mmCIF file with all atom_site columns, C-alpha atoms in Angstrom:
data_model
loop_
_atom_site.group_PDB
_atom_site.id
_atom_site.type_symbol
_atom_site.label_atom_id
_atom_site.label_alt_id
_atom_site.label_comp_id
_atom_site.label_asym_id
_atom_site.label_entity_id
_atom_site.label_seq_id
_atom_site.pdbx_PDB_ins_code
_atom_site.Cartn_x
_atom_site.Cartn_y
_atom_site.Cartn_z
_atom_site.occupancy
_atom_site.B_iso_or_equiv
_atom_site.pdbx_formal_charge
_atom_site.auth_seq_id
_atom_site.auth_comp_id
_atom_site.auth_asym_id
_atom_site.auth_atom_id
_atom_site.pdbx_PDB_model_num
ATOM 1   C CA . MET A 1 1   ? 51.500 102.375 34.797 1.00 0.00 ? 1418 MET A CA 1
ATOM 2   C CA . ALA A 1 2   ? 47.769 103.234 33.753 1.00 0.00 ? 1419 ALA A CA 1
ATOM 3   C CA . PRO A 1 3   ? 45.147 100.625 34.660 1.00 0.00 ? 1420 PRO A CA 1
ATOM 4   C CA . GLU A 1 4   ? 43.782 98.132  32.467 1.00 0.00 ? 1421 GLU A CA 1
ATOM 5   C CA . ILE A 1 5   ? 40.741 98.841  30.128 1.00 0.00 ? 1422 ILE A CA 1
ATOM 6   C CA . THR A 1 6   ? 38.124 96.884  30.766 1.00 0.00 ? 1423 THR A CA 1
ATOM 7   C CA . PRO A 1 7   ? 35.216 96.131  28.272 1.00 0.00 ? 1424 PRO A CA 1
ATOM 8   C CA . ASP A 1 8   ? 33.002 98.117  30.702 1.00 0.00 ? 1425 ASP A CA 1
ATOM 9   C CA . ASP A 1 9   ? 35.208 100.906 30.389 1.00 0.00 ? 1426 ASP A CA 1
ATOM 10  C CA . CYS A 1 10  ? 33.900 104.190 28.402 1.00 0.00 ? 1427 CYS A CA 1
ATOM 11  C CA . PRO A 1 11  ? 35.610 104.336 24.714 1.00 0.00 ? 1428 PRO A CA 1
ATOM 12  C CA . CYS A 1 12  ? 35.972 107.783 25.372 1.00 0.00 ? 1429 CYS A CA 1
ATOM 13  C CA . GLY A 1 13  ? 38.912 107.293 28.107 1.00 0.00 ? 1430 GLY A CA 1
ATOM 14  C CA . SER A 1 14  ? 36.710 108.304 31.401 1.00 0.00 ? 1431 SER A CA 1
ATOM 15  C CA . ARG A 1 15  ? 37.362 105.085 33.213 1.00 0.00 ? 1432 ARG A CA 1
ATOM 16  C CA . GLN A 1 16  ? 33.965 105.476 33.870 1.00 0.00 ? 1433 GLN A CA 1
ATOM 17  C CA . PRO A 1 17  ? 31.294 102.411 32.565 1.00 0.00 ? 1434 PRO A CA 1
ATOM 18  C CA . TYR A 1 18  ? 29.821 103.218 29.349 1.00 0.00 ? 1435 TYR A CA 1
ATOM 19  C CA . SER A 1 19  ? 26.362 102.765 30.564 1.00 0.00 ? 1436 SER A CA 1
ATOM 20  C CA . THR A 1 20  ? 26.758 105.754 32.767 1.00 0.00 ? 1437 THR A CA 1
ATOM 21  C CA . CYS A 1 21  ? 29.300 108.283 30.819 1.00 0.00 ? 1438 CYS A CA 1
ATOM 22  C CA . CYS A 1 22  ? 28.449 107.987 27.191 1.00 0.00 ? 1439 CYS A CA 1
ATOM 23  C CA . GLU A 1 23  ? 25.433 105.768 26.196 1.00 0.00 ? 1440 GLU A CA 1
ATOM 24  C CA . PRO A 1 24  ? 22.729 107.894 27.944 1.00 0.00 ? 1441 PRO A CA 1
ATOM 25  C CA . CYS A 1 25  ? 24.083 110.589 25.578 1.00 0.00 ? 1442 CYS A CA 1
ATOM 26  C CA . HIS A 1 26  ? 23.950 107.899 22.658 1.00 0.00 ? 1443 HIS A CA 1
ATOM 27  C CA . GLN A 1 27  ? 20.265 106.982 23.772 1.00 0.00 ? 1444 GLN A CA 1
ATOM 28  C CA . GLY A 1 28  ? 19.085 110.491 23.789 1.00 0.00 ? 1445 GLY A CA 1
ATOM 29  C CA . LYS A 1 29  ? 20.078 112.561 26.885 1.00 0.00 ? 1446 LYS A CA 1
ATOM 30  C CA . PRO A 1 30  ? 21.491 115.832 26.587 1.00 0.00 ? 1447 PRO A CA 1
ATOM 31  C CA . ALA A 1 31  ? 25.406 116.367 26.949 1.00 0.00 ? 1448 ALA A CA 1
ATOM 32  C CA . SER A 1 32  ? 25.975 118.223 30.375 1.00 0.00 ? 1449 SER A CA 1
ATOM 33  C CA . SER A 1 33  ? 28.415 120.436 28.785 1.00 0.00 ? 1450 SER A CA 1
ATOM 34  C CA . PRO A 1 34  ? 30.765 120.715 25.239 1.00 0.00 ? 1451 PRO A CA 1
ATOM 35  C CA . GLU A 1 35  ? 33.374 118.763 26.896 1.00 0.00 ? 1452 GLU A CA 1
ATOM 36  C CA . ALA A 1 36  ? 30.444 115.758 27.523 1.00 0.00 ? 1453 ALA A CA 1
ATOM 37  C CA . LEU A 1 37  ? 29.118 116.117 24.309 1.00 0.00 ? 1454 LEU A CA 1
ATOM 38  C CA . MET A 1 38  ? 32.655 115.725 22.309 1.00 0.00 ? 1455 MET A CA 1
ATOM 39  C CA . ARG A 1 39  ? 33.664 112.976 24.660 1.00 0.00 ? 1456 ARG A CA 1
ATOM 40  C CA . SER A 1 40  ? 30.127 111.368 23.454 1.00 0.00 ? 1457 SER A CA 1
ATOM 41  C CA . ARG A 1 41  ? 30.975 112.303 19.868 1.00 0.00 ? 1458 ARG A CA 1
ATOM 42  C CA . TYR A 1 42  ? 34.492 110.350 19.887 1.00 0.00 ? 1459 TYR A CA 1
ATOM 43  C CA . SER A 1 43  ? 32.810 107.539 21.343 1.00 0.00 ? 1460 SER A CA 1
ATOM 44  C CA . ALA A 1 44  ? 30.356 107.426 18.854 1.00 0.00 ? 1461 ALA A CA 1
ATOM 45  C CA . PHE A 1 45  ? 33.252 107.618 16.188 1.00 0.00 ? 1462 PHE A CA 1
ATOM 46  C CA . VAL A 1 46  ? 34.832 104.209 18.071 1.00 0.00 ? 1463 VAL A CA 1
ATOM 47  C CA . LEU A 1 47  ? 31.470 102.591 17.943 1.00 0.00 ? 1464 LEU A CA 1
ATOM 48  C CA . ASN A 1 48  ? 30.150 103.656 14.154 1.00 0.00 ? 1465 ASN A CA 1
ATOM 49  C CA . LEU A 1 49  ? 26.900 105.368 15.594 1.00 0.00 ? 1466 LEU A CA 1
ATOM 50  C CA . THR A 1 50  ? 26.446 107.871 12.349 1.00 0.00 ? 1467 THR A CA 1
ATOM 51  C CA . ASP A 1 51  ? 23.190 108.514 13.750 1.00 0.00 ? 1468 ASP A CA 1
ATOM 52  C CA . TYR A 1 52  ? 24.183 110.218 16.631 1.00 0.00 ? 1469 TYR A CA 1
ATOM 53  C CA . LEU A 1 53  ? 27.235 112.062 15.104 1.00 0.00 ? 1470 LEU A CA 1
ATOM 54  C CA . LYS A 1 54  ? 24.857 113.472 12.774 1.00 0.00 ? 1471 LYS A CA 1
ATOM 55  C CA . ALA A 1 55  ? 22.349 114.583 15.173 1.00 0.00 ? 1472 ALA A CA 1
ATOM 56  C CA . THR A 1 56  ? 24.846 116.249 17.451 1.00 0.00 ? 1473 THR A CA 1
ATOM 57  C CA . TRP A 1 57  ? 25.934 117.973 14.615 1.00 0.00 ? 1474 TRP A CA 1
ATOM 58  C CA . HIS A 1 58  ? 24.947 122.050 14.501 1.00 0.00 ? 1475 HIS A CA 1
ATOM 59  C CA . THR A 1 59  ? 22.825 122.250 11.412 1.00 0.00 ? 1476 THR A CA 1
ATOM 60  C CA . SER A 1 60  ? 24.963 125.198 10.326 1.00 0.00 ? 1477 SER A CA 1
ATOM 61  C CA . THR A 1 61  ? 27.725 122.758 9.517  1.00 0.00 ? 1478 THR A CA 1
ATOM 62  C CA . ARG A 1 62  ? 25.714 119.392 9.330  1.00 0.00 ? 1479 ARG A CA 1
ATOM 63  C CA . PRO A 1 63  ? 27.446 117.165 6.084  1.00 0.00 ? 1480 PRO A CA 1
ATOM 64  C CA . GLN A 1 64  ? 24.457 115.623 4.487  1.00 0.00 ? 1481 GLN A CA 1
ATOM 65  C CA . ASP A 1 65  ? 26.091 112.158 4.824  1.00 0.00 ? 1482 ASP A CA 1
ATOM 66  C CA . LEU A 1 66  ? 28.652 110.692 6.774  1.00 0.00 ? 1483 LEU A CA 1
ATOM 67  C CA . ASP A 1 67  ? 30.435 107.296 6.076  1.00 0.00 ? 1484 ASP A CA 1
ATOM 68  C CA . LEU A 1 68  ? 32.720 106.100 8.457  1.00 0.00 ? 1485 LEU A CA 1
ATOM 69  C CA . THR A 1 69  ? 33.683 102.817 6.592  1.00 0.00 ? 1486 THR A CA 1
ATOM 70  C CA . GLU A 1 70  ? 37.209 104.012 5.900  1.00 0.00 ? 1487 GLU A CA 1
ATOM 71  C CA . ALA A 1 71  ? 37.609 105.619 9.113  1.00 0.00 ? 1488 ALA A CA 1
ATOM 72  C CA . PRO A 1 72  ? 40.782 104.589 10.993 1.00 0.00 ? 1489 PRO A CA 1
ATOM 73  C CA . LYS A 1 73  ? 40.635 102.444 14.433 1.00 0.00 ? 1490 LYS A CA 1
ATOM 74  C CA . TRP A 1 74  ? 40.371 104.728 17.395 1.00 0.00 ? 1491 TRP A CA 1
ATOM 75  C CA . VAL A 1 75  ? 42.131 103.838 20.233 1.00 0.00 ? 1492 VAL A CA 1
ATOM 76  C CA . SER A 1 76  ? 42.182 106.453 22.619 1.00 0.00 ? 1493 SER A CA 1
ATOM 77  C CA . LEU A 1 77  ? 41.142 109.851 23.802 1.00 0.00 ? 1494 LEU A CA 1
ATOM 78  C CA . GLN A 1 78  ? 43.408 112.879 25.855 1.00 0.00 ? 1495 GLN A CA 1
ATOM 79  C CA . VAL A 1 79  ? 41.550 115.953 26.572 1.00 0.00 ? 1496 VAL A CA 1
ATOM 80  C CA . LEU A 1 80  ? 43.931 118.820 26.701 1.00 0.00 ? 1497 LEU A CA 1
ATOM 81  C CA . SER A 1 81  ? 41.179 121.946 27.443 1.00 0.00 ? 1498 SER A CA 1
ATOM 82  C CA . SER A 1 82  ? 37.579 122.773 27.161 1.00 0.00 ? 1499 SER A CA 1
ATOM 83  C CA . ASP A 1 83  ? 35.939 126.004 28.159 1.00 0.00 ? 1500 ASP A CA 1
ATOM 84  C CA . GLU A 1 84  ? 32.217 126.499 28.614 1.00 0.00 ? 1501 GLU A CA 1
ATOM 85  C CA . GLY A 1 85  ? 30.431 129.751 28.372 1.00 0.00 ? 1502 GLY A CA 1
ATOM 86  C CA . GLU A 1 86  ? 26.949 130.278 28.631 1.00 0.00 ? 1503 GLU A CA 1
ATOM 87  C CA . HIS A 1 87  ? 26.077 129.355 24.757 1.00 0.00 ? 1504 HIS A CA 1
ATOM 88  C CA . GLU A 1 88  ? 29.314 128.979 23.378 1.00 0.00 ? 1505 GLU A CA 1
ATOM 89  C CA . GLY A 1 89  ? 32.282 126.398 24.310 1.00 0.00 ? 1506 GLY A CA 1
ATOM 90  C CA . THR A 1 90  ? 35.616 124.455 23.366 1.00 0.00 ? 1507 THR A CA 1
ATOM 91  C CA . VAL A 1 91  ? 37.413 121.595 23.599 1.00 0.00 ? 1508 VAL A CA 1
ATOM 92  C CA . HIS A 1 92  ? 41.024 120.973 22.537 1.00 0.00 ? 1509 HIS A CA 1
ATOM 93  C CA . PHE A 1 93  ? 41.883 117.569 22.083 1.00 0.00 ? 1510 PHE A CA 1
ATOM 94  C CA . ARG A 1 94  ? 44.161 114.995 20.889 1.00 0.00 ? 1511 ARG A CA 1
ATOM 95  C CA . ALA A 1 95  ? 42.844 111.758 19.526 1.00 0.00 ? 1512 ALA A CA 1
ATOM 96  C CA . LEU A 1 96  ? 45.266 108.509 18.833 1.00 0.00 ? 1513 LEU A CA 1
ATOM 97  C CA . TYR A 1 97  ? 44.413 105.997 15.974 1.00 0.00 ? 1514 TYR A CA 1
ATOM 98  C CA . ARG A 1 98  ? 45.909 102.553 14.275 1.00 0.00 ? 1515 ARG A CA 1
ATOM 99  C CA . ALA A 1 99  ? 45.619 102.605 10.319 1.00 0.00 ? 1516 ALA A CA 1
ATOM 100 C CA . GLY A 1 100 ? 47.319 100.031 8.478  1.00 0.00 ? 1517 GLY A CA 1
ATOM 101 C CA . GLY A 1 101 ? 50.564 98.618  10.530 1.00 0.00 ? 1518 GLY A CA 1
ATOM 102 C CA . GLY A 1 102 ? 51.259 103.022 12.606 1.00 0.00 ? 1519 GLY A CA 1
ATOM 103 C CA . TRP A 1 103 ? 49.874 104.891 14.646 1.00 0.00 ? 1520 TRP A CA 1
ATOM 104 C CA . GLY A 1 104 ? 48.453 108.116 14.069 1.00 0.00 ? 1521 GLY A CA 1
ATOM 105 C CA . TYR A 1 105 ? 46.774 111.411 16.016 1.00 0.00 ? 1522 TYR A CA 1
ATOM 106 C CA . LEU A 1 106 ? 43.867 113.935 15.300 1.00 0.00 ? 1523 LEU A CA 1
ATOM 107 C CA . GLU A 1 107 ? 44.329 117.143 17.152 1.00 0.00 ? 1524 GLU A CA 1
ATOM 108 C CA . GLU A 1 108 ? 41.615 119.459 17.119 1.00 0.00 ? 1525 GLU A CA 1
ATOM 109 C CA . ASN A 1 109 ? 40.054 122.715 18.746 1.00 0.00 ? 1526 ASN A CA 1
ATOM 110 C CA . SER A 1 110 ? 36.272 122.094 18.680 1.00 0.00 ? 1527 SER A CA 1
ATOM 111 C CA . ARG A 1 111 ? 33.570 124.559 18.595 1.00 0.00 ? 1528 ARG A CA 1
ATOM 112 C CA . PHE A 1 112 ? 30.420 123.992 20.393 1.00 0.00 ? 1529 PHE A CA 1
ATOM 113 C CA . VAL A 1 113 ? 27.044 126.183 20.339 1.00 0.00 ? 1530 VAL A CA 1
ATOM 114 C CA . ARG A 1 114 ? 24.304 125.545 23.161 1.00 0.00 ? 1531 ARG A CA 1
ATOM 115 C CA . ASP A 1 115 ? 20.716 125.695 21.718 1.00 0.00 ? 1532 ASP A CA 1
ATOM 116 C CA . GLY A 1 116 ? 18.197 125.263 24.203 1.00 0.00 ? 1533 GLY A CA 1
ATOM 117 C CA . GLU A 1 117 ? 19.449 122.273 26.797 1.00 0.00 ? 1534 GLU A CA 1
ATOM 118 C CA . ARG A 1 118 ? 21.491 120.653 24.178 1.00 0.00 ? 1535 ARG A CA 1
ATOM 119 C CA . TRP A 1 119 ? 25.008 121.519 23.229 1.00 0.00 ? 1536 TRP A CA 1
ATOM 120 C CA . TYR A 1 120 ? 26.001 120.924 18.843 1.00 0.00 ? 1537 TYR A CA 1
ATOM 121 C CA . TYR A 1 121 ? 29.334 120.588 17.073 1.00 0.00 ? 1538 TYR A CA 1
ATOM 122 C CA . VAL A 1 122 ? 29.798 123.261 14.901 1.00 0.00 ? 1539 VAL A CA 1
ATOM 123 C CA . SER A 1 123 ? 33.213 123.072 13.498 1.00 0.00 ? 1540 SER A CA 1
ATOM 124 C CA . GLY A 1 124 ? 36.858 122.452 14.582 1.00 0.00 ? 1541 GLY A CA 1
ATOM 125 C CA . ASP A 1 125 ? 40.754 123.188 13.759 1.00 0.00 ? 1542 ASP A CA 1
ATOM 126 C CA . THR A 1 126 ? 42.473 120.235 12.796 1.00 0.00 ? 1543 THR A CA 1
ATOM 127 C CA . ARG A 1 127 ? 45.859 119.209 12.354 1.00 0.00 ? 1544 ARG A CA 1
ATOM 128 C CA . GLU A 1 128 ? 46.913 115.528 11.782 1.00 0.00 ? 1545 GLU A CA 1
ATOM 129 C CA . GLY A 1 129 ? 50.254 113.291 12.168 1.00 0.00 ? 1546 GLY A CA 1
ATOM 130 C CA . THR A 1 130 ? 52.319 110.676 12.808 1.00 0.00 ? 1547 THR A CA 1
ATOM 131 C CA . LEU A 1 131 ? 52.843 109.105 15.910 1.00 0.00 ? 1548 LEU A CA 1
ATOM 132 C CA . LYS A 1 132 ? 56.234 106.785 16.655 1.00 0.00 ? 1549 LYS A CA 1
ATOM 133 C CA . PRO A 1 133 ? 56.073 105.321 19.687 1.00 0.00 ? 1550 PRO A CA 1
ATOM 134 C CA . GLY A 1 134 ? 59.487 104.141 21.034 1.00 0.00 ? 1551 GLY A CA 1
ATOM 135 C CA . ARG A 1 135 ? 59.914 100.727 21.916 1.00 0.00 ? 1552 ARG A CA 1
ATOM 136 C CA . ASN A 1 136 ? 59.697 101.224 26.123 1.00 0.00 ? 1553 ASN A CA 1
ATOM 137 C CA . GLU A 1 137 ? 57.302 104.262 26.129 1.00 0.00 ? 1554 GLU A CA 1
ATOM 138 C CA . SER A 1 138 ? 53.654 103.759 26.769 1.00 0.00 ? 1555 SER A CA 1
ATOM 139 C CA . CYS A 1 139 ? 51.690 101.836 24.325 1.00 0.00 ? 1556 CYS A CA 1
ATOM 140 C CA . PRO A 1 140 ? 49.394 104.346 22.228 1.00 0.00 ? 1557 PRO A CA 1
ATOM 141 C CA . CYS A 1 141 ? 46.735 101.502 22.416 1.00 0.00 ? 1558 CYS A CA 1
ATOM 142 C CA . GLY A 1 142 ? 46.524 102.404 26.225 1.00 0.00 ? 1559 GLY A CA 1
ATOM 143 C CA . SER A 1 143 ? 46.813 99.161  27.583 1.00 0.00 ? 1560 SER A CA 1
ATOM 144 C CA . GLY A 1 144 ? 49.629 100.628 29.922 1.00 0.00 ? 1561 GLY A CA 1
ATOM 145 C CA . ARG A 1 145 ? 52.172 98.540  28.999 1.00 0.00 ? 1562 ARG A CA 1
ATOM 146 C CA . LYS A 1 146 ? 55.735 99.227  26.879 1.00 0.00 ? 1563 LYS A CA 1
ATOM 147 C CA . TYR A 1 147 ? 55.040 99.653  23.154 1.00 0.00 ? 1564 TYR A CA 1
ATOM 148 C CA . LYS A 1 148 ? 57.458 96.877  23.099 1.00 0.00 ? 1565 LYS A CA 1
ATOM 149 C CA . ALA A 1 149 ? 55.514 94.822  25.001 1.00 0.00 ? 1566 ALA A CA 1
ATOM 150 C CA . CYS A 1 150 ? 52.111 95.135  23.429 1.00 0.00 ? 1567 CYS A CA 1
ATOM 151 C CA . CYS A 1 151 ? 51.172 96.426  19.913 1.00 0.00 ? 1568 CYS A CA 1
ATOM 152 C CA . LEU A 1 152 ? 54.958 96.718  18.628 1.00 0.00 ? 1569 LEU A CA 1
#
């Protein structure tokens, strides 16, 4: 059984306090790796920090506008793999979300580049799908409880 998530836990799922995990990046500190940047960007999606998302998006692919008003409710993040070179990196992740009465996932292989001391998100190959948890499976919300006793 997964430990309960407390309000002090970072949205990225690191089980670290937000104040020492993603918040320093959100306040301007450069992310230490592509994975750290991806985690901070996921947390920014959860917290609706559009300015941070745009600031960490490489200028070659950054959208002019970013509207998160219709975004789903992001509930958990799984980093499946990450790789870091001197100037480039990749992160493969799966993010679960709640939309309406159901669950979905976004899986992405993201590409990052380093410019000076900062990492930037460039692009990603994504796929989305519907998640249909069984009654006795762990709840997708990350509570650690069975789905039937949690969000069903």
